C-alpha cells in the first residue's frame, strides 16, 4: 500500500497529528479544570475527529489529495472552534492557551536541540506547523540570505476557518507567535521576531 504514498503525504499527515496533539493538550486543560468540561464532545459533534491511526491503514488511495485536504480542514476547523468556545467562556483564557502553545514549542525545540542553523530550523518549522496543503502556498518567503529568513503565512490558508466562526484570525496568529517564541526560547544563537500579524523573521546572531 505504501508504494502509492510519497514522503509529502506522510509529512502532511504528521503535521496534522502534531496540531491535534497540541489541541489535545488544550482540551485536557479545559476539561480537567472544569472550564469547558464537554469541549471534546462539542468539537466532535460539530467537526468530527481526525484519523489518528497509521496513514497507510486509513487513507483513501483513490483520492489521496482530497482525503488529506479533508483532514486538514477538520484539524483547522477544530482549532478555530476551540478558540471560539474559549473566547465565549472567558477571553482571558486565551492567555493560558498561549502558555500551552509556548510550552509545546519548547518541547519541539528540545527534539532538535542539535540544530543551530537558521536554514535547518526553518525546515523543521515547515515539517511541523500546519499551513494548509502544499499547493495552498501557505508560506511565502520574503527574504532568505542564509543567516536570516523572513516569511509570511498566507492569510487565506487560515482566515476562512476563523471567519466561519466569526472571530478574528489574529487569535490564530497570536497563538502561532507564542509557539514560535517557545520554539526559539532556548536558541542561544537565533533571534526570533514577529514583524506583523502574519510576518515573521529568524536570524543568526
mmCIF file of C-alpha atoms in Angstrom:
data_model
loop_
_atom_site.group_PDB
_atom_site.id
_atom_site.type_symbol
_atom_site.label_atom_id
_atom_site.label_comp_id
_atom_site.label_asym_id
_atom_site.label_seq_id
_atom_site.Cartn_x
_atom_site.Cartn_y
_atom_site.Cartn_z
ATOM 1 C CA UNK A 1 0.000 0.000 0.000
ATOM 2 C CA UNK A 2 2.823 2.429 0.863
ATOM 3 C CA UNK A 3 4.040 2.268 -2.741
ATOM 4 C CA UNK A 4 1.212 4.643 -3.633
ATOM 5 C CA UNK A 5 2.228 7.149 -0.992
ATOM 6 C CA UNK A 6 5.140 9.569 -1.084
ATOM 7 C CA UNK A 7 7.114 11.384 1.642
ATOM 8 C CA UNK A 8 4.978 14.510 1.235
ATOM 9 C CA UNK A 9 1.832 12.593 2.172
ATOM 10 C CA UNK A 10 3.412 11.269 5.348
ATOM 11 C CA UNK A 11 4.745 14.746 6.132
ATOM 12 C CA UNK A 12 1.277 16.285 5.772
ATOM 13 C CA UNK A 13 -0.318 13.620 7.924
ATOM 14 C CA UNK A 14 2.365 14.124 10.556
ATOM 15 C CA UNK A 15 1.702 17.889 10.621
ATOM 16 C CA UNK A 16 -2.000 17.233 11.143
ATOM 17 C CA UNK A 17 -1.185 14.856 14.000
ATOM 18 C CA UNK A 18 1.124 17.379 15.658
ATOM 19 C CA UNK A 19 -1.544 20.090 15.557
ATOM 20 C CA UNK A 20 -4.033 17.676 17.076
ATOM 21 C CA UNK A 21 -1.562 16.621 19.763
ATOM 22 C CA UNK A 22 -1.286 20.276 20.722
ATOM 23 C CA UNK A 23 -5.051 20.736 20.630
ATOM 24 C CA UNK A 24 -5.387 17.667 22.863
ATOM 25 C CA UNK A 25 -3.297 19.498 25.479
ATOM 26 C CA UNK A 26 -5.688 22.435 25.339
ATOM 27 C CA UNK A 27 -8.740 20.166 25.543
ATOM 28 C CA UNK A 28 -7.282 18.278 28.508
ATOM 29 C CA UNK A 29 -6.592 21.507 30.390
ATOM 30 C CA UNK A 30 -10.056 22.925 29.777
ATOM 31 C CA UNK A 31 -11.761 19.679 30.774
ATOM 32 C CA UNK A 32 -9.534 18.704 33.704
ATOM 33 C CA UNK A 33 -10.041 22.135 35.237
ATOM 34 C CA UNK A 34 -13.791 22.003 34.590
ATOM 35 C CA UNK A 35 -13.625 25.159 32.465
ATOM 36 C CA UNK A 36 -15.257 23.648 29.385
ATOM 37 C CA UNK A 37 -15.898 20.099 30.614
ATOM 38 C CA UNK A 38 -17.563 18.966 27.399
ATOM 39 C CA UNK A 39 -15.097 20.581 24.984
ATOM 40 C CA UNK A 40 -14.097 17.312 23.330
ATOM 41 C CA UNK A 41 -17.685 16.298 22.670
ATOM 42 C CA UNK A 42 -18.560 19.765 21.342
ATOM 43 C CA UNK A 43 -15.708 19.555 18.833
ATOM 44 C CA UNK A 44 -16.632 16.038 17.778
ATOM 45 C CA UNK A 45 -20.284 16.954 17.355
ATOM 46 C CA UNK A 46 -19.548 19.931 15.107
ATOM 47 C CA UNK A 47 -16.492 18.852 13.125
ATOM 48 C CA UNK A 48 -15.851 15.205 13.846
ATOM 49 C CA UNK A 49 -12.360 13.951 14.563
ATOM 50 C CA UNK A 50 -9.176 13.444 12.593
ATOM 51 C CA UNK A 51 -7.925 9.977 11.841
ATOM 52 C CA UNK A 52 -5.176 9.028 14.297
ATOM 53 C CA UNK A 53 -4.118 5.588 13.069
ATOM 54 C CA UNK A 54 -1.164 4.907 10.767
ATOM 55 C CA UNK A 55 -1.661 6.715 7.459
ATOM 56 C CA UNK A 56 -1.440 3.573 5.368
ATOM 57 C CA UNK A 57 -4.339 1.989 7.212
ATOM 58 C CA UNK A 58 -6.802 4.887 6.897
ATOM 59 C CA UNK A 59 -6.088 6.922 3.763
ATOM 60 C CA UNK A 60 -8.250 6.607 0.652
ATOM 61 C CA UNK A 61 -5.727 5.628 -2.012
ATOM 62 C CA UNK A 62 -8.198 6.500 -4.752
ATOM 63 C CA UNK A 63 -8.376 10.115 -3.575
ATOM 64 C CA UNK A 64 -5.159 10.831 -1.654
ATOM 65 C CA UNK A 65 -5.143 14.613 -2.118
ATOM 66 C CA UNK A 66 -8.807 15.184 -1.281
ATOM 67 C CA UNK A 67 -8.576 12.830 1.709
ATOM 68 C CA UNK A 68 -5.602 14.724 3.144
ATOM 69 C CA UNK A 69 -7.236 18.059 2.361
ATOM 70 C CA UNK A 70 -10.308 16.975 4.307
ATOM 71 C CA UNK A 71 -8.120 16.023 7.266
ATOM 72 C CA UNK A 72 -6.527 19.497 7.132
ATOM 73 C CA UNK A 73 -9.990 21.089 7.104
ATOM 74 C CA UNK A 74 -11.053 19.063 10.134
ATOM 75 C CA UNK A 75 -7.899 19.944 12.097
ATOM 76 C CA UNK A 76 -8.102 23.645 11.290
ATOM 77 C CA UNK A 77 -11.852 23.795 11.963
ATOM 78 C CA UNK A 78 -11.435 22.109 15.345
ATOM 79 C CA UNK A 79 -8.748 24.584 16.374
ATOM 80 C CA UNK A 80 -10.765 27.610 15.265
ATOM 81 C CA UNK A 81 -13.887 26.344 17.025
ATOM 82 C CA UNK A 82 -11.873 25.701 20.196
ATOM 83 C CA UNK A 83 -10.683 29.307 20.134
ATOM 84 C CA UNK A 84 -14.260 30.493 19.684
ATOM 85 C CA UNK A 85 -15.554 28.435 22.614
ATOM 86 C CA UNK A 86 -12.726 29.609 24.864
ATOM 87 C CA UNK A 87 -13.337 33.257 23.973
ATOM 88 C CA UNK A 88 -17.039 32.858 24.645
ATOM 89 C CA UNK A 89 -16.256 31.316 28.024
ATOM 90 C CA UNK A 90 -13.662 33.889 29.098
ATOM 91 C CA UNK A 91 -11.382 35.798 26.749
ATOM 92 C CA UNK A 92 -8.634 35.855 29.394
ATOM 93 C CA UNK A 93 -8.353 32.067 28.981
ATOM 94 C CA UNK A 94 -6.511 32.759 25.731
ATOM 95 C CA UNK A 95 -3.506 33.605 27.913
ATOM 96 C CA UNK A 96 -3.499 30.037 29.215
ATOM 97 C CA UNK A 97 -3.940 28.681 25.704
ATOM 98 C CA UNK A 98 -0.930 30.779 24.698
ATOM 99 C CA UNK A 99 1.088 29.245 27.530
ATOM 100 C CA UNK A 100 0.248 25.770 26.278
ATOM 101 C CA UNK A 101 1.350 26.713 22.764
ATOM 102 C CA UNK A 102 4.572 28.203 24.152
ATOM 103 C CA UNK A 103 5.444 25.080 26.140
ATOM 104 C CA UNK A 104 4.643 22.851 23.155
ATOM 105 C CA UNK A 105 7.038 24.913 21.050
ATOM 106 C CA UNK A 106 9.737 24.498 23.694
ATOM 107 C CA UNK A 107 9.205 20.731 23.743
ATOM 108 C CA UNK A 108 9.557 20.555 19.971
ATOM 109 C CA UNK A 109 12.808 22.538 20.137
ATOM 110 C CA UNK A 110 14.244 20.007 22.590
ATOM 111 C CA UNK A 111 13.640 17.291 19.994
ATOM 112 C CA UNK A 112 16.024 19.068 17.615
ATOM 113 C CA UNK A 113 18.333 20.808 20.072
ATOM 114 C CA UNK A 114 21.378 19.941 17.971
ATOM 115 C CA UNK A 115 20.150 22.116 15.077
ATOM 116 C CA UNK A 116 21.521 25.663 15.340
ATOM 117 C CA UNK A 117 21.450 26.820 11.702
ATOM 118 C CA UNK A 118 18.636 29.101 10.513
ATOM 119 C CA UNK A 119 18.008 27.187 7.296
ATOM 120 C CA UNK A 120 17.668 23.857 9.089
ATOM 121 C CA UNK A 121 15.461 25.290 11.824
ATOM 122 C CA UNK A 122 13.170 26.804 9.202
ATOM 123 C CA UNK A 123 12.889 23.406 7.522
ATOM 124 C CA UNK A 124 11.934 21.960 10.895
ATOM 125 C CA UNK A 125 9.146 24.543 11.213
ATOM 126 C CA UNK A 126 7.827 23.633 7.791
ATOM 127 C CA UNK A 127 7.556 19.927 8.594
ATOM 128 C CA UNK A 128 5.917 20.640 11.952
ATOM 129 C CA UNK A 129 3.450 23.522 11.592
ATOM 130 C CA UNK A 130 0.242 23.082 9.617
ATOM 131 C CA UNK A 131 -0.278 25.766 6.973
ATOM 132 C CA UNK A 132 -2.656 24.147 4.551
ATOM 133 C CA UNK A 133 -1.777 21.754 1.754
ATOM 134 C CA UNK A 134 1.486 22.239 -0.176
ATOM 135 C CA UNK A 135 -0.464 23.569 -3.165
ATOM 136 C CA UNK A 136 -2.070 26.260 -0.990
ATOM 137 C CA UNK A 137 1.073 28.396 -0.840
ATOM 138 C CA UNK A 138 0.877 28.658 2.933
ATOM 139 C CA UNK A 139 4.389 30.025 3.381
ATOM 140 C CA UNK A 140 5.747 32.940 1.355
ATOM 141 C CA UNK A 141 9.478 33.637 1.730
ATOM 142 C CA UNK A 142 10.154 37.376 1.778
ATOM 143 C CA UNK A 143 13.895 37.185 2.384
ATOM 144 C CA UNK A 144 16.456 34.403 2.710
ATOM 145 C CA UNK A 145 20.128 35.266 2.754
ATOM 146 C CA UNK A 146 21.377 32.166 4.542
ATOM 147 C CA UNK A 147 21.613 33.667 8.013
ATOM 148 C CA UNK A 148 18.225 35.398 8.043
ATOM 149 C CA UNK A 149 14.815 34.242 6.864
ATOM 150 C CA UNK A 150 11.722 36.406 6.794
ATOM 151 C CA UNK A 151 8.467 34.702 5.896
ATOM 152 C CA UNK A 152 4.786 35.438 5.617
ATOM 153 C CA UNK A 153 1.999 32.985 6.389
ATOM 154 C CA UNK A 154 -0.685 33.236 3.724
ATOM 155 C CA UNK A 155 -3.738 34.714 5.446
ATOM 156 C CA UNK A 156 -6.143 32.859 3.191
ATOM 157 C CA UNK A 157 -4.885 29.494 4.406
ATOM 158 C CA UNK A 158 -6.199 30.095 7.944
ATOM 159 C CA UNK A 159 -8.579 33.057 7.798
ATOM 160 C CA UNK A 160 -11.633 31.244 6.325
ATOM 161 C CA UNK A 161 -11.845 28.964 9.365
ATOM 162 C CA UNK A 162 -11.948 31.937 11.732
ATOM 163 C CA UNK A 163 -14.310 33.884 9.506
ATOM 164 C CA UNK A 164 -16.658 30.908 9.670
ATOM 165 C CA UNK A 165 -16.634 31.093 13.474
ATOM 166 C CA UNK A 166 -16.998 34.892 13.280
ATOM 167 C CA UNK A 167 -13.779 35.576 15.175
ATOM 168 C CA UNK A 168 -10.613 37.423 14.201
ATOM 169 C CA UNK A 169 -7.827 35.344 12.638
ATOM 170 C CA UNK A 170 -5.460 37.399 14.810
ATOM 171 C CA UNK A 171 -6.224 34.917 17.594
ATOM 172 C CA UNK A 172 -4.615 32.200 15.494
ATOM 173 C CA UNK A 173 -1.527 34.239 14.703
ATOM 174 C CA UNK A 174 -1.100 35.236 18.346
ATOM 175 C CA UNK A 175 -1.053 31.534 19.199
ATOM 176 C CA UNK A 176 1.396 30.834 16.377
ATOM 177 C CA UNK A 177 3.608 33.594 17.760
ATOM 178 C CA UNK A 178 3.513 32.010 21.228
ATOM 179 C CA UNK A 179 4.517 28.655 19.762
ATOM 180 C CA UNK A 180 7.412 30.217 17.861
ATOM 181 C CA UNK A 181 8.512 32.130 20.958
ATOM 182 C CA UNK A 182 8.667 28.839 22.818
ATOM 183 C CA UNK A 183 10.474 27.081 19.991
ATOM 184 C CA UNK A 184 13.221 29.690 19.803
ATOM 185 C CA UNK A 185 13.400 30.451 23.534
ATOM 186 C CA UNK A 186 16.328 28.071 24.020
ATOM 187 C CA UNK A 187 18.199 29.041 20.863
ATOM 188 C CA UNK A 188 21.241 30.959 22.063
ATOM 189 C CA UNK A 189 22.285 31.972 18.549
ATOM 190 C CA UNK A 190 18.887 32.594 16.912
ATOM 191 C CA UNK A 191 16.804 35.734 17.271
ATOM 192 C CA UNK A 192 13.100 35.380 16.531
ATOM 193 C CA UNK A 193 10.900 38.399 15.768
ATOM 194 C CA UNK A 194 7.271 38.818 14.812
ATOM 195 C CA UNK A 195 7.165 41.732 12.386
ATOM 196 C CA UNK A 196 3.426 41.910 11.751
ATOM 197 C CA UNK A 197 0.191 39.975 12.028
ATOM 198 C CA UNK A 198 1.453 37.118 9.843
ATOM 199 C CA UNK A 199 5.053 38.147 9.157
ATOM 200 C CA UNK A 200 7.955 36.521 11.000
ATOM 201 C CA UNK A 201 11.749 36.560 10.991
ATOM 202 C CA UNK A 202 14.577 34.462 12.373
ATOM 203 C CA UNK A 203 18.240 35.377 12.133
ATOM 204 C CA UNK A 204 21.570 34.117 13.399
ATOM 205 C CA UNK A 205 23.190 36.484 15.901
#
